Coordinates of C-alpha atoms and ligand atoms in Angstrom, one line a residue:
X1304 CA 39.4 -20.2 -27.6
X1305 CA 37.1 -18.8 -24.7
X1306 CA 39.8 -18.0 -22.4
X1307 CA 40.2 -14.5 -21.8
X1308 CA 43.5 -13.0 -19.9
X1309 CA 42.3 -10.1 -17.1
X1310 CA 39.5 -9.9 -15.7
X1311 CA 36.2 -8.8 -17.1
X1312 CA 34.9 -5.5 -17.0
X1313 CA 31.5 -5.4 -16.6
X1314 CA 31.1 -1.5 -17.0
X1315 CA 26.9 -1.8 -17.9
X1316 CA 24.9 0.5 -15.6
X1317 CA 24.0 -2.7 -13.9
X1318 CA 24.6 -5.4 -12.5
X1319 CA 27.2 -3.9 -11.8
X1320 CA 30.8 -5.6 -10.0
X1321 CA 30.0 -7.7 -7.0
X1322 CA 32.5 -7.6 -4.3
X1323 CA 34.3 -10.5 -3.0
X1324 CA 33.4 -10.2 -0.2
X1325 CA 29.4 -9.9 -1.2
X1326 CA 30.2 -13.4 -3.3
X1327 CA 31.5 -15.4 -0.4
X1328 CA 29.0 -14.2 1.6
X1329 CA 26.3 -15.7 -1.0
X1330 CA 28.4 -18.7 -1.5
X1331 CA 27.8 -19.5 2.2
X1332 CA 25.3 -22.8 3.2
X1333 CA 21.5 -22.1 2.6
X1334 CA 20.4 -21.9 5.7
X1335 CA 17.0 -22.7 7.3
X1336 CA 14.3 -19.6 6.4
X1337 CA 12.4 -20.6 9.1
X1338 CA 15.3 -21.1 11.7
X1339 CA 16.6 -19.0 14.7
X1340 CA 19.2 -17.8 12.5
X1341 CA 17.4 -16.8 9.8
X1342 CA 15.2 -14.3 11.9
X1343 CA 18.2 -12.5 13.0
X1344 CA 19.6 -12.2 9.4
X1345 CA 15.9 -10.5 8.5
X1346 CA 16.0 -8.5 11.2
X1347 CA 19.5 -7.1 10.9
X1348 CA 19.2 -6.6 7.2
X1349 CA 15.5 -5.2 6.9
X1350 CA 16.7 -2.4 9.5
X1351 CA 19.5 -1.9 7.9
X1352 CA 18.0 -1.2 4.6
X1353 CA 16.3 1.7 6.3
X1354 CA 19.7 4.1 6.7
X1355 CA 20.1 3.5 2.9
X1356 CA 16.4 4.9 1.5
X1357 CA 16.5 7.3 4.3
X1358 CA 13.3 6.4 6.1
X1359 CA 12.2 5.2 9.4
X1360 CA 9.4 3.1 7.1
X1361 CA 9.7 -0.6 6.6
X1362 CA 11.7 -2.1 3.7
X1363 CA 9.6 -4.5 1.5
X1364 CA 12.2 -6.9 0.2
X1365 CA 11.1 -9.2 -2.5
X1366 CA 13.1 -12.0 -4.4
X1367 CA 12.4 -10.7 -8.1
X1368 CA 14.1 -8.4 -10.5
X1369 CA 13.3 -4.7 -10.2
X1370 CA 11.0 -4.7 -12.8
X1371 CA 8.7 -6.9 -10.3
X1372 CA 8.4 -3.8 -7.2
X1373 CA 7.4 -1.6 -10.0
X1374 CA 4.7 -3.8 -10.4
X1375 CA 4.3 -3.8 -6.3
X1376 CA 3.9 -0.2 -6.1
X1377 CA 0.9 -0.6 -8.9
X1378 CA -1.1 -3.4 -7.6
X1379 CA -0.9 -2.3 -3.9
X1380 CA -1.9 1.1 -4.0
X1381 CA -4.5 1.5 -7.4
X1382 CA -7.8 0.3 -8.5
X1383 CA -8.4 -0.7 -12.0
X1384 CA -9.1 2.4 -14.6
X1385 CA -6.8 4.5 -12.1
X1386 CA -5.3 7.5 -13.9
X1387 CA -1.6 7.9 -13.0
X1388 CA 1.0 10.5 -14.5
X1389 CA 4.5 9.5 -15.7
X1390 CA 7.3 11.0 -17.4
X1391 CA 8.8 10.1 -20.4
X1392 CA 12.3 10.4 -19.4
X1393 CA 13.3 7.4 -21.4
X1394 CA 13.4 3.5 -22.0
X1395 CA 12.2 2.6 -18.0
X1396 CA 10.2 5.0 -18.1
X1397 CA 8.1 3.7 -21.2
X1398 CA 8.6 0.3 -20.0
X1399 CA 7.0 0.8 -16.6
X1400 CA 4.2 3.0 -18.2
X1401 CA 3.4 0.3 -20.8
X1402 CA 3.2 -2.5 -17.3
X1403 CA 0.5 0.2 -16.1
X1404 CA -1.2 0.2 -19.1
X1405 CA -1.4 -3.5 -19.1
X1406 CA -3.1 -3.7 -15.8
X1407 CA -5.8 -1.4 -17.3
X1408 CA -3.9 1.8 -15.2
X1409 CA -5.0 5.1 -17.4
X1410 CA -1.6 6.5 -18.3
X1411 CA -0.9 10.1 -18.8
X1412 CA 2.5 10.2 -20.4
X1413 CA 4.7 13.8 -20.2
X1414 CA 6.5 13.9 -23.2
X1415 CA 10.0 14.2 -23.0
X1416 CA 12.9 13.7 -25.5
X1417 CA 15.0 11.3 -23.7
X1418 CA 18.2 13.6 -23.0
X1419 CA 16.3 15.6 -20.0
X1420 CA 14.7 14.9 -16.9
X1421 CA 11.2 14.8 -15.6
X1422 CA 9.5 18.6 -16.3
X1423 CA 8.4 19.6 -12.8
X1424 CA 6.4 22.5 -14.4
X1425 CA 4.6 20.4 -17.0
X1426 CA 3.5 17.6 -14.0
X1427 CA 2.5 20.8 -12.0
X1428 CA 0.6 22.0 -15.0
X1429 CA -1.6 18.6 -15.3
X1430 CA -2.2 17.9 -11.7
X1431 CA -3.4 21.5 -11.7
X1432 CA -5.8 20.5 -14.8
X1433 CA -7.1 17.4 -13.5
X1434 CA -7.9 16.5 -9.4
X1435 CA -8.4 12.5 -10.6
X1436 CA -5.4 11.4 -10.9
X1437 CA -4.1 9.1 -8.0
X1438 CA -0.1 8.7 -8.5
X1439 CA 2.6 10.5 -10.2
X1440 CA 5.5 8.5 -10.8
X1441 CA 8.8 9.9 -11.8
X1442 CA 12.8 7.3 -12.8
X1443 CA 14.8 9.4 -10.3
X1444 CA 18.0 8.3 -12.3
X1445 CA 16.8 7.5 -16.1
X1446 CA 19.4 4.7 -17.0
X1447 CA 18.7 4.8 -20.4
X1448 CA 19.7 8.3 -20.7
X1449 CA 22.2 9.5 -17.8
X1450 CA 20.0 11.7 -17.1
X1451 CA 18.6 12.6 -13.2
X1452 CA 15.0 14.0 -12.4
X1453 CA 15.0 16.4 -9.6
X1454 CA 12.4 14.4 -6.9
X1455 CA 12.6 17.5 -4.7
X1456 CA 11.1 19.8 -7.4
X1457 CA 8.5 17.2 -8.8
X1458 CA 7.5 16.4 -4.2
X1459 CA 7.1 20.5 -4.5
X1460 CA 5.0 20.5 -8.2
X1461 CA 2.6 18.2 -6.4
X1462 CA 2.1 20.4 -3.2
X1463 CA 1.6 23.8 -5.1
X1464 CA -0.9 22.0 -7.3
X1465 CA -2.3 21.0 -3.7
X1466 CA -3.2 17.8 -5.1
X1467 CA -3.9 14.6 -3.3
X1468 CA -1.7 12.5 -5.8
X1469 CA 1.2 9.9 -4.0
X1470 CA 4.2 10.2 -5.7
X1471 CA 6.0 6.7 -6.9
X1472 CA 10.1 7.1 -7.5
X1473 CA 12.4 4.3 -9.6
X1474 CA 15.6 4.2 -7.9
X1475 CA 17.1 1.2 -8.9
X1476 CA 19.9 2.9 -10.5
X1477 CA 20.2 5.4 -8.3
X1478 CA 19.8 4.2 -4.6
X1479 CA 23.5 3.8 -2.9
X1480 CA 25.0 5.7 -5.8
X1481 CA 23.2 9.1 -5.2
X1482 CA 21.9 11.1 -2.8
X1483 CA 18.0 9.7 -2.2
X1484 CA 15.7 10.8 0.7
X1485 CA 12.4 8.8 0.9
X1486 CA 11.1 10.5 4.2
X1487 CA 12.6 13.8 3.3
X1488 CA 11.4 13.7 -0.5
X1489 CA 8.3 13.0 0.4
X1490 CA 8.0 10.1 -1.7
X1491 CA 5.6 7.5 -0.6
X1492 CA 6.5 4.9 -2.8
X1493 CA 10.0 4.1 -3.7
X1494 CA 11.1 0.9 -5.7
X1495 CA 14.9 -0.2 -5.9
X1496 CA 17.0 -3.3 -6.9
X1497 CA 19.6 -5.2 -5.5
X1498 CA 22.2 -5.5 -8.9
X1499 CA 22.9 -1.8 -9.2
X1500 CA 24.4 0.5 -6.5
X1501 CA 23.6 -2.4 -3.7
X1502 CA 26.5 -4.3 -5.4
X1503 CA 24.6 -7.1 -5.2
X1504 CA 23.7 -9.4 -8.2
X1505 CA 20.1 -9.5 -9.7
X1506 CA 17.8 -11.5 -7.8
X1507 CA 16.2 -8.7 -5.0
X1508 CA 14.0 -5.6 -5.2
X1509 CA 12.6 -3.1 -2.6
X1510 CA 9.4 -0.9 -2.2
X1511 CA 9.1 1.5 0.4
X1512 CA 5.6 2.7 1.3
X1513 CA 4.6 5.5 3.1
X1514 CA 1.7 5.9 5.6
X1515 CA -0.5 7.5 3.2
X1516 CA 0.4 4.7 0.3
X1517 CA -0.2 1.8 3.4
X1518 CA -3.5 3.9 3.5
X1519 CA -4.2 3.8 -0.1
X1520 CA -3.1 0.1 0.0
X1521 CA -6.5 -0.5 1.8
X1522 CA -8.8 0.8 -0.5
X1523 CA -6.8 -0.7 -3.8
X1524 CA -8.9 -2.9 -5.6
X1525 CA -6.3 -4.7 -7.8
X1526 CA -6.0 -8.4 -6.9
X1527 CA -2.3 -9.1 -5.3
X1528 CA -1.1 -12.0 -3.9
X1529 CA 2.5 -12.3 -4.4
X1530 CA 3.1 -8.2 -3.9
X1531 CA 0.9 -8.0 -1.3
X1532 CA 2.2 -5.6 1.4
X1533 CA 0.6 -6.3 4.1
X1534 CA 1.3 -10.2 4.3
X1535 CA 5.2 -9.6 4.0
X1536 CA 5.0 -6.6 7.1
X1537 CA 3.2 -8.8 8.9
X1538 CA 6.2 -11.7 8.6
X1539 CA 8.7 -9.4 8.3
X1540 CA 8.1 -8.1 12.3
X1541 CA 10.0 -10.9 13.4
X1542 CA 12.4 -11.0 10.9
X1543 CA 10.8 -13.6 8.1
X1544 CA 9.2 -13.9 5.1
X1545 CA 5.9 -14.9 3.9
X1546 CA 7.4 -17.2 1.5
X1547 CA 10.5 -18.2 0.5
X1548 CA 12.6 -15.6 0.5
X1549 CA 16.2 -15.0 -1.7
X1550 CA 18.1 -16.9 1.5
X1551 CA 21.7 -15.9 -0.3
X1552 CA 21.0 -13.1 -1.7
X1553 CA 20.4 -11.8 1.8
X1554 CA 23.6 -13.1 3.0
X1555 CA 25.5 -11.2 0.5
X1556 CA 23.0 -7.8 1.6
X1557 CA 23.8 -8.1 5.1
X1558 CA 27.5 -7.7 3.9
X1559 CA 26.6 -5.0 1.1
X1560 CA 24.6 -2.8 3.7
X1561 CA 28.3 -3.3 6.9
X1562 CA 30.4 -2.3 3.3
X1563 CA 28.0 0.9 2.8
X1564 CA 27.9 2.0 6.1
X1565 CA 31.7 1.0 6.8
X1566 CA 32.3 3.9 3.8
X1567 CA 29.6 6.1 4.9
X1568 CA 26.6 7.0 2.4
X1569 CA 28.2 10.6 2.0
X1570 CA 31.4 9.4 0.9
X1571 CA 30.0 6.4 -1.2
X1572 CA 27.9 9.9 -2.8
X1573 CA 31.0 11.7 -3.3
X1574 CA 33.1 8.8 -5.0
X1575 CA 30.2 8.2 -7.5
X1576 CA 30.2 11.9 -8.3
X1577 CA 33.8 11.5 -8.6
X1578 CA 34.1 9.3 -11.4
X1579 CA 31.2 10.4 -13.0
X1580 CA 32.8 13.9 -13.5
X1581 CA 36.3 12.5 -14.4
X1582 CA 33.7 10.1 -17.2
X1583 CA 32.8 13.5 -18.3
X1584 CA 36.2 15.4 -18.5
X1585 CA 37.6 12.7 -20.8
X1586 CA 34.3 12.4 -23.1
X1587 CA 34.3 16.2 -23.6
X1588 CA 38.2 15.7 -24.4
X1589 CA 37.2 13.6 -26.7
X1590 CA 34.8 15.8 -28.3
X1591 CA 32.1 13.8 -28.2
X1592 CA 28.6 14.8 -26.8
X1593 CA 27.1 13.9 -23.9
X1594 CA 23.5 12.4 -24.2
X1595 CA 22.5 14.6 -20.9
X1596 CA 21.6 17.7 -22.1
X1597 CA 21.8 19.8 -18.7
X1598 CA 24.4 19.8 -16.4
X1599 CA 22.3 19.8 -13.2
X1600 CA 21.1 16.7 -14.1
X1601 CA 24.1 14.4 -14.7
X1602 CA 23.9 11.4 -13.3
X1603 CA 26.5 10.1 -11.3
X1604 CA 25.8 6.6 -11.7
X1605 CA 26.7 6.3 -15.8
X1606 CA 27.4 8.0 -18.8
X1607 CA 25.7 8.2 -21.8
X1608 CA 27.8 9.0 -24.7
X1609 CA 26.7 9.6 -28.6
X1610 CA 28.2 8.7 -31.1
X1611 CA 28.9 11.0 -34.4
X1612 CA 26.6 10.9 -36.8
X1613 CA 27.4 7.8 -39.3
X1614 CA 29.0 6.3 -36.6
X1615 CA 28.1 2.7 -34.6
X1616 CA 27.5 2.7 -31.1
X1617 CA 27.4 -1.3 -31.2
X1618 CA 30.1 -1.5 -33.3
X1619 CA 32.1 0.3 -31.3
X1620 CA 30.8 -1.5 -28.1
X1621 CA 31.7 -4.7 -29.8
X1622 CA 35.2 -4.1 -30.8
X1623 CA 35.9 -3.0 -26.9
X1624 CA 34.6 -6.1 -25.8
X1625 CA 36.4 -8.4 -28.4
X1626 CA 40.1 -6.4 -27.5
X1627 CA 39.5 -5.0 -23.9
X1628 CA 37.0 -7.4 -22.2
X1629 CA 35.1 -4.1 -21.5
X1630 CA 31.1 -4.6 -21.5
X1631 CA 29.5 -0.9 -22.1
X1632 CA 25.8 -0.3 -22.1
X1633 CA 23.9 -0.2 -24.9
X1634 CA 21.6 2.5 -26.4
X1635 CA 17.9 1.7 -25.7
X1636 CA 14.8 2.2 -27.8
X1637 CA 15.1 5.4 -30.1
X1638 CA 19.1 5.9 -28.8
X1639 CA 19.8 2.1 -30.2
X1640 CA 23.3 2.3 -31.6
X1641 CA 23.1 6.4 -31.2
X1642 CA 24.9 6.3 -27.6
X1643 CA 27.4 3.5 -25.5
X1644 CA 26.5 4.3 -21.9
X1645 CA 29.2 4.0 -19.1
X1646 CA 28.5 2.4 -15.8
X1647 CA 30.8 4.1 -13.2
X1648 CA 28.5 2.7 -10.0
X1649 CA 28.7 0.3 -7.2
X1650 CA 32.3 -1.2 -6.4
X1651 CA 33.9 1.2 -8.5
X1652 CA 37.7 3.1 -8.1
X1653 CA 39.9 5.0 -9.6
X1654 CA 41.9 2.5 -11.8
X1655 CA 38.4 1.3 -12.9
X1656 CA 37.7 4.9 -14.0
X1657 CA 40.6 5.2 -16.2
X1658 CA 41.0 1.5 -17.1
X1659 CA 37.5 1.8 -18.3
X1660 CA 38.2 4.9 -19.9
X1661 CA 41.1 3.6 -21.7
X1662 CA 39.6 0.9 -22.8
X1663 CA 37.0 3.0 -24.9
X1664 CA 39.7 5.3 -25.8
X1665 CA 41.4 1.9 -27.8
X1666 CA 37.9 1.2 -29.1
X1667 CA 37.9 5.1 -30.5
X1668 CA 40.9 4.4 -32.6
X1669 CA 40.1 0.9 -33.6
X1670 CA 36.9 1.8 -35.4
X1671 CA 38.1 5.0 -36.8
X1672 CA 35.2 7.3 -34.7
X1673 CA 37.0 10.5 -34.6
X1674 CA 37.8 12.3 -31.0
X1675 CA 40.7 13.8 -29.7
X1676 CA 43.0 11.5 -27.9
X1677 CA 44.6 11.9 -24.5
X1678 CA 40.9 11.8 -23.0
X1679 CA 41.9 9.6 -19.9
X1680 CA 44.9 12.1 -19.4
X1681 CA 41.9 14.5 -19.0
X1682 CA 39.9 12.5 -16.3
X1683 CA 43.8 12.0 -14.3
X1684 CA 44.4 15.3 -14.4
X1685 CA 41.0 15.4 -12.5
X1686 CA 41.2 12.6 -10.1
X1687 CA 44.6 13.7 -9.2
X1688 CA 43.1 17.3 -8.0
X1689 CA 40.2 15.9 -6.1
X1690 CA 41.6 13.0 -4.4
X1691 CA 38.2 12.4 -2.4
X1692 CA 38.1 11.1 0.7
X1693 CA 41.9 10.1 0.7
X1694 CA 44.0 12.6 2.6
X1695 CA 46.5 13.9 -0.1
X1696 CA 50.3 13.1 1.1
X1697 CA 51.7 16.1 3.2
X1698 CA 53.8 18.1 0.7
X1699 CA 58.0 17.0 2.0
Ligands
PLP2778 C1 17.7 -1.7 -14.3 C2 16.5 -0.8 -14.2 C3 15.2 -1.3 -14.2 C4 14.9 -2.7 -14.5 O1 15.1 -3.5 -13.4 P1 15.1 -5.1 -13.6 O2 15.9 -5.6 -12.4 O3 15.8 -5.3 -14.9 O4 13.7 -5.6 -13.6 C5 14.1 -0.4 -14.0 N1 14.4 0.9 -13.8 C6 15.6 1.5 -13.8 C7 15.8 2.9 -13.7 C8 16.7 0.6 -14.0 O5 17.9 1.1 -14.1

């Protein structure tokens, strides 16, 4: 039997829960790319992307998978045998310093020991050492770990060390979940993705360039076609593509960006940090560790929890799946089967919260990992007191 009563909860730190509203909009006709209509979707949706990454810069919208604006910010802005600092903050991290290393990028990799964010100190400490490099480039939220890098502090590690490097930020699981400020930041390059806190599925990614990466664009020797920057501002002016772009998955954005800004950005902040401390109320109930060693740099996007010693991660996420229809996140790289990781991002409420919680606290007792139980009575007790953006009822 495949059928499954209730629906699915997809609780991965992305994709993440796609409206209905976002899914009838995608399920609309394809419509012409090269049409009247299709100019004033472009238009409405590239300027609307702007309010989200904070900037008054062009969006560069591509149809690929996050992993393919990483690549954008490389190729556009570096030169072969480039030197360019990263931070080992966890599995994206090391996967978008290995696609560096690939294109013959020099890679200087802070070490880091996947439960904190990027060292700020340490970054200041190299640029100071070396005037060569050309980029530093930081995972704002590290989705592997839960864990969130401070881009103010590593924008100010870079001006003390008065050093000329442009400074590249991952957002994809961050963007419309948490605070981010591309123009105030300073960042001048920031790459996103559509399946994450846009609500959208996979299928779009974003770069941001600033006027100092456009310049650095010029000189870039890299060969780029595809990612080229340039060729996509110069369509997108009116509104279109230089190819063909994701048609449907624009639809749905148009409808993801009027949800965001129906909510407001602040509140949309507010519910994620919301759910991410009631997440954290009920693990600590439970007695079980969170992987995010410092408490200024939760991340309020997901959750990573270990698991005790001698204990299953996978087996654990596996039994929730088989008796709750719950999907968790798995633990990456070195944390495989050492953590479950909770989404609590995009089109996310209350009930989710606790059904999600529940849901692990069944898979708890089913596969004997020992905790506390009453965890979800923990994140209630906490959801009740900060009702959010909901006006309380008046007291009769
Ligand atoms: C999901 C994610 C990626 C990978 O994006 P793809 O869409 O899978 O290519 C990269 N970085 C971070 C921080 C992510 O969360």
């Amino acid at each position: 039997m495949t059928y499954k009563p209730g629906r699915h909860f997809l609780q991965i730190p992305g994709p993440t829960n796609v409206p209905q509203a976002i899914l009838a909009a995608i399920a609309m006709p394809t419509i012409d790319h090269r049409g009247p209509e299709f100019g004033r979707l472009g238009l409405e949706v590239l300027t609307g992307l702007r309010a989200v990454f904070k900037t008054s810069r062009p969006v560069i919208v591509y149809p690929a998978s996050g992993t393919g604006a990483w690549e954008a910010a490389l190729v556009n802005t570096l030169s072969p045998g480039d030197k360019v600092l990263m931070s080992e903050t966890g599995w994206f991290a090391s996967l978008w310093r290995s696609m560096a290393s690939r294109f013959g990028i020099e890679v200087e990799f802070v070490p880091g020991d996947w439960r904190s964010g990027a060292d700020a100190d340490a970054i200041e400490a190299r640029l100071r050492a070396d005037k060569t490099i050309k980029a530093v480039a930081v995972v704002h939220n590290e989705t592997s770990t839960g864990v969130r890098s401070s881009i103010p502090r590593v924008r100010q590690a870079i001006d003390r060390a008065n050093h000329p490097a442009l400074l590249f930020v991952d957002t994809i699981s961050s963007l419309a979940s948490m605070d981010y400020r591309h123009d105030e930041w300073g960042v001048d390059v920031t790459v996103a993705g559509s399946q994450k806190g846009l609500m959208l599925p996979p299928g779009l990614s974003f770069n941001v360039a600033s006027e100092k990466a456009m310049a650095a664009a010029k000189q870039a020797k890299f060969p780029r076609s595809f990612w080229d920057w340039e060729a996509m501002l110069a369509s997108n002016a009116t509104g279109y593509f230089p190819y063909t772009p994701s048609t449907n998955l624009l639809q749905g954005l148009k409808v993801a960006l009027d949800m965001l800004a129906e909510e407001g950005l602040e509140n949309v902040f507010a519910r994620h940090d919301r759910a991410a401390e009631a997440t954290r109320r009920c693990v600590q109930h439970w007695g079980l560790e969170l992987n995010c060693l410092d408490a200024t740099e939760y991340s309020s996007s997901l959750t990573a929890v270990r698991v005790p010693a001698g204990h299953s991660a996978d087996k654990l996420r596996a039994e929730i799946l088989a008796r709750s229809n719950m999907s968790l996140g798995n633990g990456l790289g070195p944390l495989t089967d050492r953590v479950f990781r909770i989404g609590h991002l995009g089109d996310f409420h209350d009930l989710m919260v606790t059904g999600t919680l529940t849901g692990i606290e069944l898979g708890l007792r089913a596969t004997g990992i020992p905790h506390r139980s009453g965890g979800v009575n923990a994140a209630i007790a906490y959801l009740a007191g900060n009702a959010g953006p909901i006006e309380p009822p008046a007291a009769a």
